[in-house]
Each structure stands twice: as C-alpha cells, then as structure tokens.
Coordinates of C-alpha atoms in Angstrom, one line a residue:
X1 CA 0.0 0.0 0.0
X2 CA 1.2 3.2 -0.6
X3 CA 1.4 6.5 2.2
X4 CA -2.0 8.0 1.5
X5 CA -2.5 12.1 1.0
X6 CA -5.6 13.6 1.9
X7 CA -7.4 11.2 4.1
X8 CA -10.5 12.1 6.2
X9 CA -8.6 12.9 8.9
X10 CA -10.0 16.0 9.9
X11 CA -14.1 15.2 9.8
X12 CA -14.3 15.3 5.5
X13 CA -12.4 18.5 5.3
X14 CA -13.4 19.9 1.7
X15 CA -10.7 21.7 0.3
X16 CA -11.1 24.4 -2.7
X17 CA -8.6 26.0 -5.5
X18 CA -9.3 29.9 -5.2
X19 CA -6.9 30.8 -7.6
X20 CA -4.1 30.0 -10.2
X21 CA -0.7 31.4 -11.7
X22 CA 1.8 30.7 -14.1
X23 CA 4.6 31.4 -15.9
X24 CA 5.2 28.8 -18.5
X25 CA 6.4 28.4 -22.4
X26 CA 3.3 29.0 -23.2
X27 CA 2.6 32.4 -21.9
X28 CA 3.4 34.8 -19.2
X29 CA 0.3 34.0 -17.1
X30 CA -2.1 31.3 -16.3
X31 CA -4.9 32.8 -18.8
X32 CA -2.5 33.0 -21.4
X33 CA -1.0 29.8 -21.0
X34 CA -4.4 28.1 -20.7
X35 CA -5.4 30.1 -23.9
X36 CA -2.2 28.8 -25.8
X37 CA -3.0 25.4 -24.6
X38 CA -6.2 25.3 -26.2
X39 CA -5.1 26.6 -29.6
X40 CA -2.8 23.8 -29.8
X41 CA 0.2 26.1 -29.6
X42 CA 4.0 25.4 -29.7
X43 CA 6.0 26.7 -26.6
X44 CA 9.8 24.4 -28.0
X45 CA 12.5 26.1 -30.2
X46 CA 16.0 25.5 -31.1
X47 CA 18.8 27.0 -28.4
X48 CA 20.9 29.3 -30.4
X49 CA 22.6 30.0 -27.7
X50 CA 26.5 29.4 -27.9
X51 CA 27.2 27.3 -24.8
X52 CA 24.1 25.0 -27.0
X53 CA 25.9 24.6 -29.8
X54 CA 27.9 21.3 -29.5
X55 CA 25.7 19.4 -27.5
X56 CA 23.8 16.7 -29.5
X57 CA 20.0 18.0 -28.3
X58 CA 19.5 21.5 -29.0
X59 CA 16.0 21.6 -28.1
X60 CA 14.5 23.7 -25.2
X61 CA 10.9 24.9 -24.2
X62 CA 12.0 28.9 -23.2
X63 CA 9.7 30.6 -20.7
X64 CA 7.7 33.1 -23.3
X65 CA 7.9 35.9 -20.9
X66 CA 11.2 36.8 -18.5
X67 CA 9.9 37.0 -14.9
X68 CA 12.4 39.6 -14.7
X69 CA 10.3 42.0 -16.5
X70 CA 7.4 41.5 -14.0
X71 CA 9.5 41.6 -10.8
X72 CA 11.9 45.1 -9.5
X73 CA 15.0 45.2 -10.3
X74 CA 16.3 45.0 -6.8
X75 CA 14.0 41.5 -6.4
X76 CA 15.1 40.4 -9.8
X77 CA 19.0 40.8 -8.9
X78 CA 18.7 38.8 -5.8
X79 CA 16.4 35.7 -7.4
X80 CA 17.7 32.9 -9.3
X81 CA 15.5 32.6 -12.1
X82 CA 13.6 29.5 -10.3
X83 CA 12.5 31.9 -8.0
X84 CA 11.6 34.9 -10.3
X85 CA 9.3 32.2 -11.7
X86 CA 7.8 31.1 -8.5
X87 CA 7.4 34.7 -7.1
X88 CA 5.6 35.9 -10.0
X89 CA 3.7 32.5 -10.4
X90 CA 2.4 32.9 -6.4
X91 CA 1.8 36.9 -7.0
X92 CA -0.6 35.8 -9.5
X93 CA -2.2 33.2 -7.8
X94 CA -2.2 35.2 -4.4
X95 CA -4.3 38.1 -6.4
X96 CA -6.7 35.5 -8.3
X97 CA -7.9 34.2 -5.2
X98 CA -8.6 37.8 -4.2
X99 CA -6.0 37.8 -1.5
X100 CA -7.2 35.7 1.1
X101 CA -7.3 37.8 4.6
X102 CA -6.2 34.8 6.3
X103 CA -4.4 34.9 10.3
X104 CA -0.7 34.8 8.8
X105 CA -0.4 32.1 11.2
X106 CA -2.6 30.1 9.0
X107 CA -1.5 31.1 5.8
X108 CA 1.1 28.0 4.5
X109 CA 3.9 28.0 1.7
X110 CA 4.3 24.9 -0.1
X111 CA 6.7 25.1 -3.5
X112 CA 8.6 22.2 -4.8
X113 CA 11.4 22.3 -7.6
X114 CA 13.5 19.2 -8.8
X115 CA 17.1 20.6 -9.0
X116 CA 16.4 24.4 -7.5
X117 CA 19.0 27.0 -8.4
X118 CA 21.1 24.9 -10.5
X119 CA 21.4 28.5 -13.0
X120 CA 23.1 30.2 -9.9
X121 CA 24.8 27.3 -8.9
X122 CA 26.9 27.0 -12.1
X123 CA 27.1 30.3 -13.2
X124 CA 28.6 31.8 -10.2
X125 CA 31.1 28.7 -10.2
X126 CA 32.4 29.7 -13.5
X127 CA 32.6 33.3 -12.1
X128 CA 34.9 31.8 -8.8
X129 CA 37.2 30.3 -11.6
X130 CA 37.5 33.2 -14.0
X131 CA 37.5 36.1 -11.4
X132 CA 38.0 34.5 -8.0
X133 CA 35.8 34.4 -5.0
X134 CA 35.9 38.0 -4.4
X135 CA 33.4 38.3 -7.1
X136 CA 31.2 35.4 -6.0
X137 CA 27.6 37.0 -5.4
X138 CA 26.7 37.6 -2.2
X139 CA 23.2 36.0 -3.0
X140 CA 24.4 32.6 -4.0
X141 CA 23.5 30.7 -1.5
X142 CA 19.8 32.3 -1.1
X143 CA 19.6 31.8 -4.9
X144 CA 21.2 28.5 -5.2
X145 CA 18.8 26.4 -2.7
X146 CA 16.3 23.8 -3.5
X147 CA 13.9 25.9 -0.8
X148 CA 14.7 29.5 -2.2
X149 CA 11.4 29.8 -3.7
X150 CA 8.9 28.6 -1.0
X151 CA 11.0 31.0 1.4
X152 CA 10.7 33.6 -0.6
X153 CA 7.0 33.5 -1.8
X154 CA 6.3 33.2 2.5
X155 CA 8.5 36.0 2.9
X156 CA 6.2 38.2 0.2
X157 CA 3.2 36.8 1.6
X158 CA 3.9 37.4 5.2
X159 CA 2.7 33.4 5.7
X160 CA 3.7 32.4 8.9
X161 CA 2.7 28.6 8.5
X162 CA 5.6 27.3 7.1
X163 CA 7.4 26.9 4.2
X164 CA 8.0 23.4 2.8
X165 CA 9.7 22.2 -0.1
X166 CA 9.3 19.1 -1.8
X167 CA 12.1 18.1 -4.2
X168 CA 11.5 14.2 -5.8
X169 CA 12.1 14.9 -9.0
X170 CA 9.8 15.3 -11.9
X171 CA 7.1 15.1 -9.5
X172 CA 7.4 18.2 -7.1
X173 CA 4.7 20.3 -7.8
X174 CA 2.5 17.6 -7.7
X175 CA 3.8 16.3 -4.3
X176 CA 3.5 20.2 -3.3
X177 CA -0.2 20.4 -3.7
X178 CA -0.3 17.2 -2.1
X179 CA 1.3 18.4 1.2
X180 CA -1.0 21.0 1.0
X181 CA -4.0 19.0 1.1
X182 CA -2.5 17.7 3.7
X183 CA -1.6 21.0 6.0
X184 CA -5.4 22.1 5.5
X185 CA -6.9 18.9 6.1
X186 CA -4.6 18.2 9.4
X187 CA -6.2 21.4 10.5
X188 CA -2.7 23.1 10.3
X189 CA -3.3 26.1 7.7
X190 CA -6.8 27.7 6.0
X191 CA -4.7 28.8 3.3
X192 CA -1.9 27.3 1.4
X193 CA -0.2 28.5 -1.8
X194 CA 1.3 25.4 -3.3
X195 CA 3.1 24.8 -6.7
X196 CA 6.2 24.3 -8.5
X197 CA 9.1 26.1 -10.0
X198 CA 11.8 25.0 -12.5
X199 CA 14.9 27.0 -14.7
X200 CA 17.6 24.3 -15.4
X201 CA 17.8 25.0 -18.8
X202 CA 21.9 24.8 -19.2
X203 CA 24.6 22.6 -21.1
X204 CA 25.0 20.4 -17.7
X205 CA 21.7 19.2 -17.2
X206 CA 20.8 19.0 -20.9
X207 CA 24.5 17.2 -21.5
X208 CA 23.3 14.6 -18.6
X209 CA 19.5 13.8 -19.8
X210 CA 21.1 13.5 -23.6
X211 CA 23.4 11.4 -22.4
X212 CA 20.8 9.2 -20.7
X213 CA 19.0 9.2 -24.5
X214 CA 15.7 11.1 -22.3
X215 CA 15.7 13.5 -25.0
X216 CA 13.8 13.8 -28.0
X217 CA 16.7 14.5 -30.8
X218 CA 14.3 15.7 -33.7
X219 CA 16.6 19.1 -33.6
X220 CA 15.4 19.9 -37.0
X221 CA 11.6 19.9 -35.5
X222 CA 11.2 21.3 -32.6
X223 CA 7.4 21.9 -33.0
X224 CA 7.2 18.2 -33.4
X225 CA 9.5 17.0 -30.9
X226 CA 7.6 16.5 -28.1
X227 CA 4.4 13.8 -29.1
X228 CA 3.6 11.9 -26.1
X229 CA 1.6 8.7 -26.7
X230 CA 2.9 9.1 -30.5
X231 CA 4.5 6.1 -31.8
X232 CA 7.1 7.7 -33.1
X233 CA 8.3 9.5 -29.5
X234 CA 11.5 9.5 -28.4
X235 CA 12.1 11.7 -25.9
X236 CA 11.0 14.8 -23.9
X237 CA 11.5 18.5 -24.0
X238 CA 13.4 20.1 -21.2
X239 CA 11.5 23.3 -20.2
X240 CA 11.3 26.2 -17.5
X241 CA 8.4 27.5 -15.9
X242 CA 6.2 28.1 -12.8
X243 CA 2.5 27.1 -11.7
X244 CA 0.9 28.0 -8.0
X245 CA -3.0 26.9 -6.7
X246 CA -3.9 28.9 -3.6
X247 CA -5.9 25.9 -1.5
X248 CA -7.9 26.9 1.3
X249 CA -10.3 25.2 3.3
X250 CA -13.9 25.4 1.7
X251 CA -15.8 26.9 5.1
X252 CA -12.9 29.4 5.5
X253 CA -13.1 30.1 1.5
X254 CA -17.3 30.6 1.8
X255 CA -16.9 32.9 4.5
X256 CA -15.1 35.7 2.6
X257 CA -17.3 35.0 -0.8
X258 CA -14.4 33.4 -2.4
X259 CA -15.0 31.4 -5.7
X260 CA -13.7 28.3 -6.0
X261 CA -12.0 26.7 -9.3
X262 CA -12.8 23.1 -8.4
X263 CA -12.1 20.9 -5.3
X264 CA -8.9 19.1 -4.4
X265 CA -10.8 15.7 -3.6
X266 CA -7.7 13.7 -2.7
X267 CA -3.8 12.6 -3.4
X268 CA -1.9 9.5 -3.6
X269 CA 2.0 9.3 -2.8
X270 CA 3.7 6.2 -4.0
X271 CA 7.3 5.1 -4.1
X272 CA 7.8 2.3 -6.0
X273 CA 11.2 1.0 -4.8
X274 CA 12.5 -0.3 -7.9
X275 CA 14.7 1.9 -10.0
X276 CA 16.2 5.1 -10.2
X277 CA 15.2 6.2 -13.5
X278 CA 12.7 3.4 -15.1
X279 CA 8.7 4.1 -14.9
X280 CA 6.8 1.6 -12.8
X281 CA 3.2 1.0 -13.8
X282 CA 2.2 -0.7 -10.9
X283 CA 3.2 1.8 -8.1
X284 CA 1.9 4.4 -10.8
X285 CA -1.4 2.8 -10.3
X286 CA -1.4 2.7 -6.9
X287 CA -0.9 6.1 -6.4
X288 CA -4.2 6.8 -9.2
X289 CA -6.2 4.2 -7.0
X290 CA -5.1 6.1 -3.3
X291 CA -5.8 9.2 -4.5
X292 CA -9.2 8.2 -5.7
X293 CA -9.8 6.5 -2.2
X294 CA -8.5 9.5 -0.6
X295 CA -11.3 11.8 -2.3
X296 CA -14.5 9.3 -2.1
X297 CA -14.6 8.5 -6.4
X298 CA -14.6 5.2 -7.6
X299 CA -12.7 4.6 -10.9
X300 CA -16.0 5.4 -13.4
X301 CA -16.2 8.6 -11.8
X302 CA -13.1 9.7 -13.6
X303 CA -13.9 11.8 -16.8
X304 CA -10.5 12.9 -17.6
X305 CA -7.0 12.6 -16.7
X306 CA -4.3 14.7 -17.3
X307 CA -1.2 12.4 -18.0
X308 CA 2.5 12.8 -17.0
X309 CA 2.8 11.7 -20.5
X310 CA 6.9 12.7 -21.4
X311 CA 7.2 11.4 -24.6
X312 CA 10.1 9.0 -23.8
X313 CA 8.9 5.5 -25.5
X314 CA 9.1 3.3 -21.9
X315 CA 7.4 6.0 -19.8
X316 CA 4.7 6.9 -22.0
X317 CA 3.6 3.3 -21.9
X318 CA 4.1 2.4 -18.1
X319 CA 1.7 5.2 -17.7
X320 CA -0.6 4.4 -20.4
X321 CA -0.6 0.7 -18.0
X322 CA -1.0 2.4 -15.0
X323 CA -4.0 4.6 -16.1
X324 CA -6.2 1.5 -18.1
X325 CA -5.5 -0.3 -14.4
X326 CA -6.9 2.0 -12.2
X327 CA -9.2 3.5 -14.0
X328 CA -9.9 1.9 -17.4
X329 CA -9.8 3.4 -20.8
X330 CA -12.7 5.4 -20.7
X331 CA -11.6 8.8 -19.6
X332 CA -10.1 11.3 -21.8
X333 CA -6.8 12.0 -21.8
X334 CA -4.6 14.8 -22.9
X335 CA -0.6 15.2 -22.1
X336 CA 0.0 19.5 -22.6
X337 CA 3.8 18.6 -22.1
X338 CA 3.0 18.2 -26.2
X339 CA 3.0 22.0 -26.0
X340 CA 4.9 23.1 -23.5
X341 CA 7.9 20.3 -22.9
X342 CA 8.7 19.1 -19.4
X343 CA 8.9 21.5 -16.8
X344 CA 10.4 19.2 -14.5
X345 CA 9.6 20.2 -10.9
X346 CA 6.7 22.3 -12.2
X347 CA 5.6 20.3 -14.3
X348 CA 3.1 18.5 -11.7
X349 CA 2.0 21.8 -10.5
X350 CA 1.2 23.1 -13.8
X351 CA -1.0 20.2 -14.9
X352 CA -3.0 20.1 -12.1
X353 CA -3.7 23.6 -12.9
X354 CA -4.5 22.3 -16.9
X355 CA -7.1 19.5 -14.6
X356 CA -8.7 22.1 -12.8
X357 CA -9.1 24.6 -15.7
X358 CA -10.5 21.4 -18.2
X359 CA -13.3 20.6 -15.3
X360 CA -14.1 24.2 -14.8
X361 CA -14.7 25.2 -18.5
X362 CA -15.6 21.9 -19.4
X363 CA -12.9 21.6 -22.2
X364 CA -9.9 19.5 -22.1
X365 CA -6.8 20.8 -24.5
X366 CA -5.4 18.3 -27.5
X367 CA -2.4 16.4 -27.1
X368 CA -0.4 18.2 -30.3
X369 CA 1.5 16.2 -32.3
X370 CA -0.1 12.8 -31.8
X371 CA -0.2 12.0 -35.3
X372 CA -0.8 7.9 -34.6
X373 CA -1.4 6.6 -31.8
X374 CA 1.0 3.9 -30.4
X375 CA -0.6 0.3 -30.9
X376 CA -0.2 -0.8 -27.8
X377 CA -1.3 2.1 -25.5
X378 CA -5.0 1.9 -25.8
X379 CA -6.2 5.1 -24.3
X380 CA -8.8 7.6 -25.2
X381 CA -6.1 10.5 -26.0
X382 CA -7.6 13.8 -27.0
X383 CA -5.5 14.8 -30.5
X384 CA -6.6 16.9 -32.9
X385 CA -9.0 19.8 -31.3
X386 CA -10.0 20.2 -28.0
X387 CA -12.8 18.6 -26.7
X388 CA -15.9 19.6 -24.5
X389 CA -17.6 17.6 -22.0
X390 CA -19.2 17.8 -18.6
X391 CA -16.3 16.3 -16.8
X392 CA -17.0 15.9 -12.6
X393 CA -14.1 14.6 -11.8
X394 CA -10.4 14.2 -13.0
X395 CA -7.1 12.9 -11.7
X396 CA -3.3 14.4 -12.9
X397 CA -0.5 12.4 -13.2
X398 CA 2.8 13.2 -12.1
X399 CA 6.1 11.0 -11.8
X400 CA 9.5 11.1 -11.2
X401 CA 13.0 9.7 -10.9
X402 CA 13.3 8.1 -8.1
X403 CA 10.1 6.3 -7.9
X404 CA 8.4 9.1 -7.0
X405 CA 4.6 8.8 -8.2
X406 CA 1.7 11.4 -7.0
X407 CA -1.6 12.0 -8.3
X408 CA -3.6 14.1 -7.6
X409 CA -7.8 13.7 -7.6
X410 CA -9.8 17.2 -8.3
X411 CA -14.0 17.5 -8.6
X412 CA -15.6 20.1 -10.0
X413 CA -17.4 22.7 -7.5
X414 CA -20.8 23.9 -9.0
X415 CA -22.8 27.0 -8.3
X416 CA -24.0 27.3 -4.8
X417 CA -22.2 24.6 -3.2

C-alpha cells in the first residue's frame, strides 16, 4: 500500500482551488497559458545559444515571458530565475484568489522544484574560476537552494505557517499540492499557496539527460518534438516555468465569498522501490487508486486525466498501463507537455492547474503532435482539437526519478455549493 495524502482525517475537510498562476512556455500567465493550450500552440524552439551549440540535443521549451520583466530590479538581482518564476507564479495566484485575509499564522507555503537553483549554482562557479571568489555574489546561497522559492514566496506573503519544499524529482509540484491538502486537512493552515518552480535550462543538465538518450533528438523539428503517446516519440522537451493553486479550506473560502476553481478531492503518494530512473506502472497505479480513495470516487467517476505523459517511449507506456488499471480506458486523456515540454519540478504543478481549468470550462486541450497513436497504449487521447464535456471529476498524473509517483484527484465545484 502506498502513504496516502488527503485522508479524512479531519471530519471530510473539503478543500477548494481559489486561484491559479503561471509562468510557463506558453505564456506569461495562467490565462495565457491556458489560452495557448487550447489553440494547440508550440512553446519548443531550437537554443541558439553558444554554450548550446555542441551538445547533440538543441531543443528547449524557453519561458515566453522573462519573470524579470514583472519583478523590481532590486527583487530580480537577488532571485535565481527559479525563484523569479515562483514569485511571479504565487503573486498571480495570491491576487486570483482575491488575496485571502487569512491569520498569517494560518496562511502556509508549499513550493517544490527538482534541481532548484542549479542557474546560480553553475554560473557563479564559473565566475569563482575566472574572477575569484571575491566576485562570488553575495546571494548565491539564497539563490542556489532547493527551498529558495517557497521562502521567498512566504517572505512576500507574510505566511507564517511554514514553508515546505518538496524536491522528488519530476514530481514536485504535484507532491507540493499534495502536502498542501495535507496541511489544511490536518487542520494546520486555512490557506496554502502550493506549486512548483523550474529554470535548469543549461549545457550540464541537458549534457546529462542527452546522455541518458531522455531527449527527443528531432533538432530539426522542434514543434514536433515533443508527441507523447505518439509512436514515433522518443524523448522529452526540457523546459522552464512556474504554476501556483492557492488551496484553502472550503468553510474558510465561503466565509469571505471566495470562488472556487474546483475541489482538491484527494492525493496518492507512491514510491515504487525499484529503479532510479525506469517508470513503474504498478506503483503508478497505486498512487491513481489512493488518491481516488482518498477523495470518495470510484474509478467510473473519472472523466478525464491529465497524464505525466513525457514522450520517452518506456514511460509513456508504463503510464498508459498504470491509467487502463486503475481506472480503465474510458476517460479522456490529454498530455499539454505536447506543448509546452517538461517543466520538470513544475511540471506536476502546472497540470493540475490544466485539470482544474478542463473541469471548470468543461474543455480539455489536445495532445499536439499525436499523429498515430502507439498500438499498444489503448487510451482515449484527446489529439486533434480540443474537446468539451461535462467532466465531474479528473485525476493528474505526475512521476518522477526516483520512484516518485503522485496523483492528484480534483472535482468540480458547481454553483451554490
């Protein structure tokens, strides 16, 4: 059995999504990205950059907006650009949900990231080597650490709950919003802005997933690069972004008027124990089948899913596995890492903001670039245009390296309730 997120430990706490931000590939905030999304669009290009130029994948997923340009340029300075993207990511979010007027004391941080300030990390290392450490930054530690941008989105906030930060991998922001559900439901916070953040994109890291043969090589097509569920995939997208809910406790959030997004119904944590870097369908579908439990759904109440869905060849189908298990193959399906490559540590956060935006408007985006299906996955993947549909509930997917499997279980909230 695997460690189970969002139980009814605290008498059937319902817990809302008041608002969302982002900061992804696809736009500089959630509205845009969500519009870009449903146009099908194409956040990947080719890195012209020099340090890209000899490495064998060339292929990146760019923020479409520098979260400099939103931030002062005293904050921007002092932020690794993991942190711009959270900051401006939770100062959306914060002012979506109409700035909840929460005890600070209640008010909780949760922000995850896979690798953290890895841009800082490196770049000040070649500045100790070709200038010497009298012309380190003095910010390089605050900029370099994996918990930078939780502390400083509780620092903006004035949120005196805490200020966590989950790092497993690929599946961060999705663990984040899980610990969330967790904080509120334990009774421990009214309010918690949780998320992910991610800016890794360097020779190192993009030198160490090429090497692992993670990444798509299609350098000569970058709009089609990324095609999860495709037959032809072979690879993901590495890509840099942000995406923050602000959760809160649904009799706290009806008090002060608020409207709510959808519900968070439930969340399952899984490890599988296995490997460090292969996909495991079985503890994939365990953590689907807790985080159903968790919220009260059986598997036919799942209308959609939003799927990690990479575009690497073995993960695509241990996930495809996983969601025909636990839930059958009667929910659609749509992987927006198609359009935006993988975000790594945001990547969770960001699609459970795609989930709760699909049930809300009742349209789910198309996976772009699935041009045939792969045989063997036998899925109901949305391709094409988007579709509409009068989902009620929806689960979204999010693995990582590691072993590290959440998903995360969201209803729709209607009118009145």
């Amino acid at each position: 059995m695997g460690t189970t997120r969002g139980t009814d430990v605290n008498g059937g706490t319902e817990v809302w999504v008041t608002g969302l931000g982002a900061t992804t590939p696809l736009g500089g905030d959630a509205a845009a990205t969500w519009s870009a999304m449903l146009a099908g669009e194409n956040g990947i290009g080719v890195l012209d950059d020099d340090w890209a130029a000899g490495l064998p994948v060339r292929l990146g997923a760019r923020l479409r907006v520098d979260p400099a340009t939103a931030l002062k340029r005293t904050e921007a300075r002092r932020l690794d650009r993991c942190e711009q993207a959270a900051l401006v990511s939770a100062r959306e979010a914060w002012a979506d949900a109409a700035h909840p007027a929460a005890d600070p004391e209640r008010i909780a941080v949760v922000i995850g990231t896979g690798v953290g300030g890895v841009l800082s990390l490196l770049g000040q290392d070649d500045i100790l080597e070709e200038s010497g450490p009298r012309k380190v930054s003095p910010h390089t530690v605050p900029m370099l650490m994996a918990n930078g941008p939780a502390a400083w989105v509780s620092i903006d906030l004035g949120a005196l709950g805490g200020a966590h930060t989950p790092v497993s991998a690929c599946a961060s922001g999705a663990e984040a919003i899980a610990v969330g559900l967790d904080l509120i439901r334990l009774g421990r916070a009214d309010v918690v802005v949780a998320g992910g953040a991610e800016a890794c994109l360097h020779g190192l890291p993009l030198a160490g997933f090429a090497q692992m043969t993670a990444l798509s090589t299609a350098n000569d097509d970058p709009a089609g690069a990324s095609r999860p569920f495709d037959a032809g995939r072979d690879g993901f997208v590495l890509g840099e972004g942000a995406a923050v809910l602000v959760l809160e406790r649904a009799e706290f959030a009806r008090s002060r008027g608020a409207r709510p997004y959808g519900a968070l119904a439930g969340a399952g944590v899984t490890s599988s124990g296995r490997h460090i870097t292969a996909s495991d369908s079985t503890g994939q579908a365990r953590a689907i089948r807790t985080a159903l439990r968790a919220g009260g759904l059986a598997p036919g109440d799942v209308g959609l899913v939003h799927a990690h869905a990479t575009s690497t060849p073995q993960g695509d189908a241990a996930e495809a596995d996983a969601i025909a298990e636990a839930v059958g193959g009667h929910p659609a399906v749509t992987a927006t890492k198609s359009m935006t490559g993988h975000l790594l540590g945001a990547s969770g956060a960001l699609g459970a903001l795609a989930t709760v935006l699909a049930l809300r408007t009742g349209t789910v985006p198309a996976t772009r670039n699935l041009d045939r299906l792969d045989p063997a996955i036998d899925l109901d993947v949305v391709s094409g245009a988007p579709r509409r549909g009068a989902w009620t509930a929806a689960v979204a997917n999010s693995f990582g390296f590691g072993g590290h499997n959440v998903s995360l279980a969201f209803t729709a909230v209607r009118s009145g309730s």
